[in-house]
PDB file of C-alpha atoms in Angstrom:
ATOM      1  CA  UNK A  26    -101.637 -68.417   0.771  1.00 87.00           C
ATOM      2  CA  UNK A  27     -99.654 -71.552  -0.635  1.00 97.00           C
ATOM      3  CA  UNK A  28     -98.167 -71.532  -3.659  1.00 98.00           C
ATOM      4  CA  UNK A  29     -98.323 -74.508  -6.182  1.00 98.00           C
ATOM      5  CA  UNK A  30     -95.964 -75.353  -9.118  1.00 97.00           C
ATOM      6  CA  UNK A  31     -95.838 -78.294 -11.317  1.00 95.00           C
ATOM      7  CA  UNK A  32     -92.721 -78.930 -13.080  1.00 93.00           C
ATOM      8  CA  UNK A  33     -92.627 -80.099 -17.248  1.00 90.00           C
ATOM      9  CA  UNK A  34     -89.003 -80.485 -17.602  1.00 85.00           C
ATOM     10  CA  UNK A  35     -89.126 -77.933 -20.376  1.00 90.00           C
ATOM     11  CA  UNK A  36     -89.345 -74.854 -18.009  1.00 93.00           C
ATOM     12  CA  UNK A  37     -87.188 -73.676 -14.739  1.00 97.00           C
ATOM     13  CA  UNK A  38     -89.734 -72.688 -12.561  1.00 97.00           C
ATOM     14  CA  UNK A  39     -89.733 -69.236  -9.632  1.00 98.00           C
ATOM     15  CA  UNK A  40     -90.748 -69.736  -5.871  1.00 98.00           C
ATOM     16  CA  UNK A  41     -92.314 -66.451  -5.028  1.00 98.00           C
ATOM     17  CA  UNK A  42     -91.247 -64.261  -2.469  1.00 98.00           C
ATOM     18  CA  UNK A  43     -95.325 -63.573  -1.602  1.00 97.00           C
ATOM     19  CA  UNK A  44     -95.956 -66.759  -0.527  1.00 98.00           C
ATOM     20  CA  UNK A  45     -93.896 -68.371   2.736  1.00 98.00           C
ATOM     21  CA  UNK A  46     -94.762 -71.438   1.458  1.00 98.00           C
ATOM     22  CA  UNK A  47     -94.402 -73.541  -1.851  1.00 98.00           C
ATOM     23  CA  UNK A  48     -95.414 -76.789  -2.964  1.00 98.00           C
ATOM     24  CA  UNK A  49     -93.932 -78.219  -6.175  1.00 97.00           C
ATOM     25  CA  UNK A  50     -94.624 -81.036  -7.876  1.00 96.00           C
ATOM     26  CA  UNK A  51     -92.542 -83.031  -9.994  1.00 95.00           C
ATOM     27  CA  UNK A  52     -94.716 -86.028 -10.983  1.00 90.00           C
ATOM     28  CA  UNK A  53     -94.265 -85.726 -14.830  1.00 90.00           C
ATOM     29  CA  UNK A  54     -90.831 -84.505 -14.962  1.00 92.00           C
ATOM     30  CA  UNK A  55     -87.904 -82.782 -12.709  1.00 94.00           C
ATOM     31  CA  UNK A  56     -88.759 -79.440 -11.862  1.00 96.00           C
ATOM     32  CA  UNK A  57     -86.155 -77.370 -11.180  1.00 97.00           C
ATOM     33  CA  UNK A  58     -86.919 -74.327  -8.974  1.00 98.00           C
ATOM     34  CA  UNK A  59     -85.580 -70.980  -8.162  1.00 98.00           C
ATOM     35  CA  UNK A  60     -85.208 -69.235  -5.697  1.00 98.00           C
ATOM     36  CA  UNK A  61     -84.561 -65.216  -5.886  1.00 98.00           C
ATOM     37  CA  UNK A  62     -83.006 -63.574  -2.648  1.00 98.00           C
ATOM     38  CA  UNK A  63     -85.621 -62.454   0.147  1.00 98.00           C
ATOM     39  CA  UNK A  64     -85.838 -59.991   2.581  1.00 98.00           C
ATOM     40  CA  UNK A  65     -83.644 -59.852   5.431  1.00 98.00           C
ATOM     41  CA  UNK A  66     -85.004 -62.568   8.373  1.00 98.00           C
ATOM     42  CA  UNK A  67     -87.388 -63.694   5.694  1.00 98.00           C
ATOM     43  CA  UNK A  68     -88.646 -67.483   6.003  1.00 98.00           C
ATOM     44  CA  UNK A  69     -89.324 -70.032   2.948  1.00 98.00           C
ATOM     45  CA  UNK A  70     -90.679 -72.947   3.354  1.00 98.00           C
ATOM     46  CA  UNK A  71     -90.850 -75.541  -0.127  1.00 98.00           C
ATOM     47  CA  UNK A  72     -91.823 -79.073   0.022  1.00 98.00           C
ATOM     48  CA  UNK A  73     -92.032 -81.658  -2.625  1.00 97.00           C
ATOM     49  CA  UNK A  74     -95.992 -82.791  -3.068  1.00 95.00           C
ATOM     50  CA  UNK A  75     -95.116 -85.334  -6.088  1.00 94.00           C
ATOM     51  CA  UNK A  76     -97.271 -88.077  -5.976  1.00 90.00           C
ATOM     52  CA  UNK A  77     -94.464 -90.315  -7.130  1.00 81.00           C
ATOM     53  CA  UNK A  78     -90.769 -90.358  -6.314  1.00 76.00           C
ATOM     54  CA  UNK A  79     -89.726 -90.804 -10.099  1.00 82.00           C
ATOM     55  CA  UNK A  80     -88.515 -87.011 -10.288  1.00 92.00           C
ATOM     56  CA  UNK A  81     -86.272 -84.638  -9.018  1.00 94.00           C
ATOM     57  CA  UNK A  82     -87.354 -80.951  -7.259  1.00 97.00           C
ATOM     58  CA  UNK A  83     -83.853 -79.042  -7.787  1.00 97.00           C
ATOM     59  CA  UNK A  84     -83.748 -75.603  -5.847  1.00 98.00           C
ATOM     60  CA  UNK A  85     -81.155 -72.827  -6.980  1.00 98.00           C
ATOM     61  CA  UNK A  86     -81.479 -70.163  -4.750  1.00 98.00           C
ATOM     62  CA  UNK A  87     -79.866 -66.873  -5.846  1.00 98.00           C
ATOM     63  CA  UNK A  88     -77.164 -67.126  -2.549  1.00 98.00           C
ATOM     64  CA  UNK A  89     -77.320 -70.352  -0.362  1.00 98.00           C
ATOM     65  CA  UNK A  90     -74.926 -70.294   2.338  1.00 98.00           C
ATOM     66  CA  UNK A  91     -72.968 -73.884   2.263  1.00 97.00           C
ATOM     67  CA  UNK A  92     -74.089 -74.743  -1.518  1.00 98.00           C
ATOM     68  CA  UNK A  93     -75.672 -74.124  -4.604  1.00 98.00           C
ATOM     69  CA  UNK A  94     -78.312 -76.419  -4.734  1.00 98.00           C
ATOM     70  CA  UNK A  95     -81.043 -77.995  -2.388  1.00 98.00           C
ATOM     71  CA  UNK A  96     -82.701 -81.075  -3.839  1.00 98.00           C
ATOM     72  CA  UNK A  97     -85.934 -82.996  -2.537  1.00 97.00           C
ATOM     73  CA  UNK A  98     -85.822 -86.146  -5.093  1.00 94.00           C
ATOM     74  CA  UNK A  99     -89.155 -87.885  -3.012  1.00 95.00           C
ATOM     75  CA  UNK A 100     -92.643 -86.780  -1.891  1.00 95.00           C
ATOM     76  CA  UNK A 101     -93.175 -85.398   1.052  1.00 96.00           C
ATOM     77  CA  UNK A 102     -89.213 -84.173   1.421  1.00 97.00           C
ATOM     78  CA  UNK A 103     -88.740 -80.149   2.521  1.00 98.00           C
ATOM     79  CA  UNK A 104     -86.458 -77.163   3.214  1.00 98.00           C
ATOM     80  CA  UNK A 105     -86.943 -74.216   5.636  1.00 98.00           C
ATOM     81  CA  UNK A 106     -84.490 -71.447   5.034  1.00 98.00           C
ATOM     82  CA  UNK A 107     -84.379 -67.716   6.444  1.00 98.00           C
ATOM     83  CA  UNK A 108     -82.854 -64.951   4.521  1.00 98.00           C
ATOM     84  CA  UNK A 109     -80.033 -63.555   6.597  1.00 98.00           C
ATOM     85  CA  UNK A 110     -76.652 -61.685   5.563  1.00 97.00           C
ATOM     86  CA  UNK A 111     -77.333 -61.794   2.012  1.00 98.00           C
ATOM     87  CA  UNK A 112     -77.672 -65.317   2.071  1.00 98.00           C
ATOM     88  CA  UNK A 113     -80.634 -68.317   2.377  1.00 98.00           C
ATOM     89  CA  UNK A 114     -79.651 -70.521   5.630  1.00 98.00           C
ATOM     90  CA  UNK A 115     -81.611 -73.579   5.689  1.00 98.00           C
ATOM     91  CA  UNK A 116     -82.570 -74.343   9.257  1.00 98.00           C
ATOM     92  CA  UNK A 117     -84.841 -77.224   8.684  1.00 98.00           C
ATOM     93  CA  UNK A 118     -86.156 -79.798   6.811  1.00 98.00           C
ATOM     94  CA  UNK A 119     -86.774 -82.958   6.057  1.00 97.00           C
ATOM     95  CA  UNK A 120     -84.480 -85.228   3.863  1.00 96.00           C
ATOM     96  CA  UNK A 121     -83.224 -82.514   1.727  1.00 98.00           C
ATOM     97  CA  UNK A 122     -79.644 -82.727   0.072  1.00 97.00           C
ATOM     98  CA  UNK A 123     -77.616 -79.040  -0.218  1.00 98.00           C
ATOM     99  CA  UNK A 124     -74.807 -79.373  -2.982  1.00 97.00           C
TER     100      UNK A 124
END
């Protein structure tokens, strides 16, 4: 299954660990996302379905390996990561920015 948050800008929202894949949506507001560590080799895929670009999808994963952040700030943007040696590695993607 997929899961699907929408972000307020009041609340940080949590990408599962269930799911491989999550689709957020930040059409009324940023929605800032986190992102708890997985299980080792684990995949994660999360991909901004806004329908406008107005808003910014902010992902703080517990450990990310070259950053802190990943941010998709336009529909249709993603990030694939795996979960290896205690930290998230993003291997793909498409027009994501890791600060």
């Amino acid at each position: 299954t997929v899961q699907t948050l929408t972000g307020d800008g009041s609340t940080t929202l949590e990408a599962t660990l269930t799911e491989s894949t999550t689709m957020i949506s930040a059409t009324a507001a940023d929605a800032p996302v986190t992102l708890a560590d997985g299980a080792d080799s684990q995949i994660k895929i999360l991909i901004n379905n806004s329908a406008n670009a107005d808003n910014d999808v902010t992902i703080t994963p517990a450990n990310l390996r070259g950053g802190t952040t990943i941010t998709l700030n336009a529909p249709g943007e993603s990030v694939q990561c795996i979960f290896k040696n205690s930290n998230w590695n993003v291997i793909g993607g498409h027009d994501f920015t890791v600060a």
